């Protein structure tokens, strides 16, 4: 079983960390236990040149970072080849990926939609980047903004490379997505028209999980996949997709097209996403969809329209109850997790970004294994012995879904209710 995270960004994208380099992406993929990572930003010429220089071909359509560029953590003065005692570690594979921001007019409305592309080789990346460079500037931002209908982007990608995979990105975010409240569509057909049948999967984004998505029957024909959309290497794998396929581009593409070998997703708790509920961050107003309706969509503090979140948007498009969605989503396994650093901080009363959390995080990786192994697989008793009862107990609750949330809204991430570990 492979853990994959296709949607990430390089340091050439706007508002990303300077450490979004191949060296750190590779290091963090090993720390996290992610097997297949997107390169992100394939359209950017400087990033593409770097990819070509630093990556070596591995299996069909997959690449690995050349040994001379690889970074290693150290413990007790020794270089760490694999996290966790007795663990065998896989060298992360890279797959060529990139995101394009389409801004255009359709049916009298302005549309802003982000799309993710997966490609089998650099030649395809070159050809598609070349075509896009004739439409707009692809050099200023690793995620270029183009006046290009996403139906046309899909057609262009398939024209240049029949094996490319097109996936609408974070489909529910209010501002930049295919179903977004502000500039989205009501059905895939409205957006993609005659090209609709070439869309096989949707990226669900941080603020929704498969259960929420399966309330919406227009998504029935689509596979649901999850990625981190990381803007810094430490955020890799916030969400991810599980594959049981031949390790190759072909294997992955086939799984996305047919669903065979697609084994589910690792999810943020939707409540933790920045746009789960409605409200105004600055006014301190957080509404459920029902509360927003009761207030006529207006913020009682400032009198302006509240920012409508993902839960609300799904409510608008849903034609199934949560109960009905459970049986529809029954075949689709998913796990909800939070990052190990948050677990450590919470359990020990540390600051998430503090030094003590950092030290404990590295200690646990060295002693137990990569982050996903710790969160998903390693027996709770073993975690308790190494990390303390509180941490073990929190991982246990996480795995069982027994966590209470203060939901995210209007750009603010949700937080765990501190009562959870008492
Ligand atoms: Zn995006
Ligand atoms: Zn992105
Ligand atoms: Zn307000």
Short mmCIF file of C-alpha atoms in Angstrom, two decimals, residues 90-267:
data_model
loop_
_atom_site.label_atom_id
_atom_site.label_comp_id
_atom_site.label_asym_id
_atom_site.label_seq_id
_atom_site.Cartn_x
_atom_site.Cartn_y
_atom_site.Cartn_z
CA UNK A 90 11.05 3.49 0.97
CA UNK A 91 12.78 6.20 -0.99
CA UNK A 92 10.03 8.65 -1.97
CA UNK A 93 8.98 8.68 -5.61
CA UNK A 94 8.15 11.93 -7.34
CA UNK A 95 5.37 12.26 -9.91
CA UNK A 96 5.14 15.31 -12.17
CA UNK A 97 2.27 17.54 -11.06
CA UNK A 98 1.16 21.14 -11.13
CA UNK A 99 -1.79 23.39 -10.40
CA UNK A 100 -3.28 25.99 -12.72
CA UNK A 101 -5.59 28.77 -11.65
CA UNK A 102 -8.20 29.49 -14.31
CA UNK A 103 -9.91 32.87 -14.21
CA UNK A 104 -12.52 33.38 -16.90
CA UNK A 105 -16.10 34.27 -17.69
CA UNK A 106 -18.72 31.66 -18.39
CA UNK A 107 -22.45 32.15 -18.64
CA UNK A 108 -22.21 35.73 -17.52
CA UNK A 109 -20.35 35.00 -14.30
CA UNK A 110 -16.71 35.33 -13.45
CA UNK A 111 -15.21 31.90 -12.67
CA UNK A 112 -12.14 31.03 -10.68
CA UNK A 113 -11.23 27.38 -10.67
CA UNK A 114 -8.04 25.59 -9.63
CA UNK A 115 -7.05 22.40 -11.44
CA UNK A 116 -4.43 19.77 -10.74
CA UNK A 117 -2.59 17.96 -13.53
CA UNK A 118 -0.56 14.74 -13.29
CA UNK A 119 1.84 13.93 -16.12
CA UNK A 120 3.87 10.85 -17.08
CA UNK A 121 7.07 12.54 -18.32
CA UNK A 122 9.01 15.77 -18.76
CA UNK A 123 8.30 15.91 -22.49
CA UNK A 124 4.57 16.21 -21.77
CA UNK A 125 5.31 18.83 -19.09
CA UNK A 126 7.37 20.77 -21.62
CA UNK A 127 4.69 20.68 -24.31
CA UNK A 128 1.87 21.70 -22.00
CA UNK A 129 3.94 24.48 -20.39
CA UNK A 130 4.76 25.72 -23.87
CA UNK A 131 1.10 25.89 -24.87
CA UNK A 132 0.19 27.63 -21.61
CA UNK A 133 2.98 30.17 -22.06
CA UNK A 134 1.17 31.35 -25.20
CA UNK A 135 -1.92 32.08 -23.12
CA UNK A 136 -0.36 33.96 -20.21
CA UNK A 137 2.56 34.39 -17.88
CA UNK A 138 3.70 31.10 -16.38
CA UNK A 139 7.01 32.42 -15.02
CA UNK A 140 5.92 34.70 -12.20
CA UNK A 141 4.05 32.12 -10.12
CA UNK A 142 4.55 28.36 -9.78
CA UNK A 143 0.77 28.14 -9.83
CA UNK A 144 0.06 30.37 -12.83
CA UNK A 145 -3.18 32.29 -13.17
CA UNK A 146 -4.45 32.10 -16.74
CA UNK A 147 -7.45 33.38 -18.63
CA UNK A 148 -8.31 29.85 -19.67
CA UNK A 149 -11.57 27.97 -19.28
CA UNK A 150 -10.81 24.81 -17.33
CA UNK A 151 -12.68 22.79 -19.93
CA UNK A 152 -10.13 24.09 -22.43
CA UNK A 153 -7.26 23.36 -20.07
CA UNK A 154 -8.44 19.77 -19.83
CA UNK A 155 -8.66 19.50 -23.62
CA UNK A 156 -5.24 21.09 -24.07
CA UNK A 157 -3.65 18.70 -21.57
CA UNK A 158 -5.18 15.66 -23.31
CA UNK A 159 -4.20 16.99 -26.74
CA UNK A 160 -0.59 17.23 -25.70
CA UNK A 161 -0.57 14.02 -23.66
CA UNK A 162 -3.33 11.44 -23.75
CA UNK A 163 -2.09 9.99 -20.47
CA UNK A 164 -2.37 13.18 -18.47
CA UNK A 165 -4.76 13.15 -15.55
CA UNK A 166 -6.87 16.23 -14.81
CA UNK A 167 -8.34 16.66 -11.35
CA UNK A 168 -10.42 19.64 -10.16
CA UNK A 169 -8.60 20.90 -7.04
CA UNK A 170 -10.09 21.42 -3.54
CA UNK A 171 -13.56 21.42 -5.09
CA UNK A 172 -15.42 23.19 -2.27
CA UNK A 173 -13.22 26.13 -1.30
CA UNK A 174 -15.32 29.28 -1.57
CA UNK A 175 -13.12 31.36 -3.89
CA UNK A 176 -11.18 29.11 -6.27
CA UNK A 177 -12.93 25.87 -7.08
CA UNK A 178 -15.33 24.13 -9.41
CA UNK A 179 -18.20 24.17 -6.87
CA UNK A 180 -17.05 27.18 -4.81
CA UNK A 181 -19.70 29.49 -3.40
CA UNK A 182 -18.36 32.60 -5.15
CA UNK A 183 -17.40 31.55 -8.63
CA UNK A 184 -18.18 27.89 -9.07
CA UNK A 185 -20.72 25.75 -10.90
CA UNK A 186 -23.66 23.57 -9.85
CA UNK A 187 -22.65 20.42 -11.74
CA UNK A 188 -19.47 19.05 -13.37
CA UNK A 189 -21.30 19.20 -16.70
CA UNK A 190 -21.84 22.97 -16.47
CA UNK A 191 -18.10 23.38 -16.07
CA UNK A 192 -16.68 20.78 -18.43
CA UNK A 193 -19.45 20.30 -21.00
CA UNK A 194 -18.43 17.84 -23.72
CA UNK A 195 -15.18 17.07 -21.85
CA UNK A 196 -16.93 15.98 -18.63
CA UNK A 197 -16.30 12.28 -19.23
CA UNK A 198 -12.53 12.90 -19.10
CA UNK A 199 -12.73 13.98 -15.49
CA UNK A 200 -12.41 10.91 -13.29
CA UNK A 201 -11.72 12.18 -9.81
CA UNK A 202 -12.22 15.18 -7.58
CA UNK A 203 -9.87 16.49 -4.91
CA UNK A 204 -12.01 17.00 -1.82
CA UNK A 205 -9.84 19.56 -0.02
CA UNK A 206 -9.13 20.05 3.66
CA UNK A 207 -12.58 21.20 4.73
CA UNK A 208 -14.59 18.19 3.56
CA UNK A 209 -14.40 14.42 3.85
CA UNK A 210 -15.92 11.60 1.74
CA UNK A 211 -19.05 11.42 3.92
CA UNK A 212 -19.87 15.04 3.20
CA UNK A 213 -19.10 14.64 -0.49
CA UNK A 214 -21.28 11.56 -0.87
CA UNK A 215 -24.31 13.62 0.15
CA UNK A 216 -24.02 15.18 -3.30
CA UNK A 217 -25.17 12.76 -6.00
CA UNK A 218 -23.65 14.70 -8.93
CA UNK A 219 -20.33 13.41 -7.56
CA UNK A 220 -21.40 9.75 -7.67
CA UNK A 221 -19.39 8.98 -10.80
CA UNK A 222 -16.17 10.44 -9.42
CA UNK A 223 -13.38 9.01 -7.36
CA UNK A 224 -12.51 11.15 -4.36
CA UNK A 225 -8.86 11.84 -3.73
CA UNK A 226 -7.06 13.92 -1.14
CA UNK A 227 -3.80 15.87 -1.13
CA UNK A 228 -2.13 18.28 1.23
CA UNK A 229 -1.80 21.36 -1.05
CA UNK A 230 1.29 21.94 1.11
CA UNK A 231 2.97 25.35 0.90
CA UNK A 232 5.79 24.13 3.13
CA UNK A 233 7.39 20.67 3.28
CA UNK A 234 6.32 20.15 6.91
CA UNK A 235 2.68 20.21 5.76
CA UNK A 236 3.10 17.31 3.36
CA UNK A 237 0.50 14.62 3.88
CA UNK A 238 -1.99 16.73 5.81
CA UNK A 239 -4.25 14.80 3.49
CA UNK A 240 -3.25 11.94 1.23
CA UNK A 241 -4.57 9.10 -0.93
CA UNK A 242 -3.93 5.38 -0.52
CA UNK A 243 -3.08 3.22 -3.53
CA UNK A 244 -2.60 -0.49 -3.89
CA UNK A 245 -1.20 -0.56 -7.42
CA UNK A 246 1.90 -1.34 -9.42
CA UNK A 247 4.39 1.38 -8.54
CA UNK A 248 4.27 3.38 -11.78
CA UNK A 249 2.52 6.35 -13.34
CA UNK A 250 0.40 3.92 -15.32
CA UNK A 251 -0.69 2.12 -12.15
CA UNK A 252 -1.68 5.36 -10.44
CA UNK A 253 -3.46 6.79 -13.50
CA UNK A 254 -5.40 3.54 -13.97
CA UNK A 255 -6.49 3.57 -10.32
CA UNK A 256 -7.71 7.16 -10.65
CA UNK A 257 -9.59 6.36 -13.87
CA UNK A 258 -11.19 3.10 -12.75
CA UNK A 259 -11.11 3.16 -8.97
CA UNK A 260 -9.33 -0.23 -8.95
CA UNK A 261 -6.41 0.01 -6.56
CA UNK A 262 -7.64 3.25 -5.05
CA UNK A 263 -7.92 2.30 -1.40
CA UNK A 264 -9.25 5.40 0.28
CA UNK A 265 -7.96 8.63 1.74
CA UNK A 266 -6.35 10.10 4.78
CA UNK A 267 -8.28 13.19 5.79
#
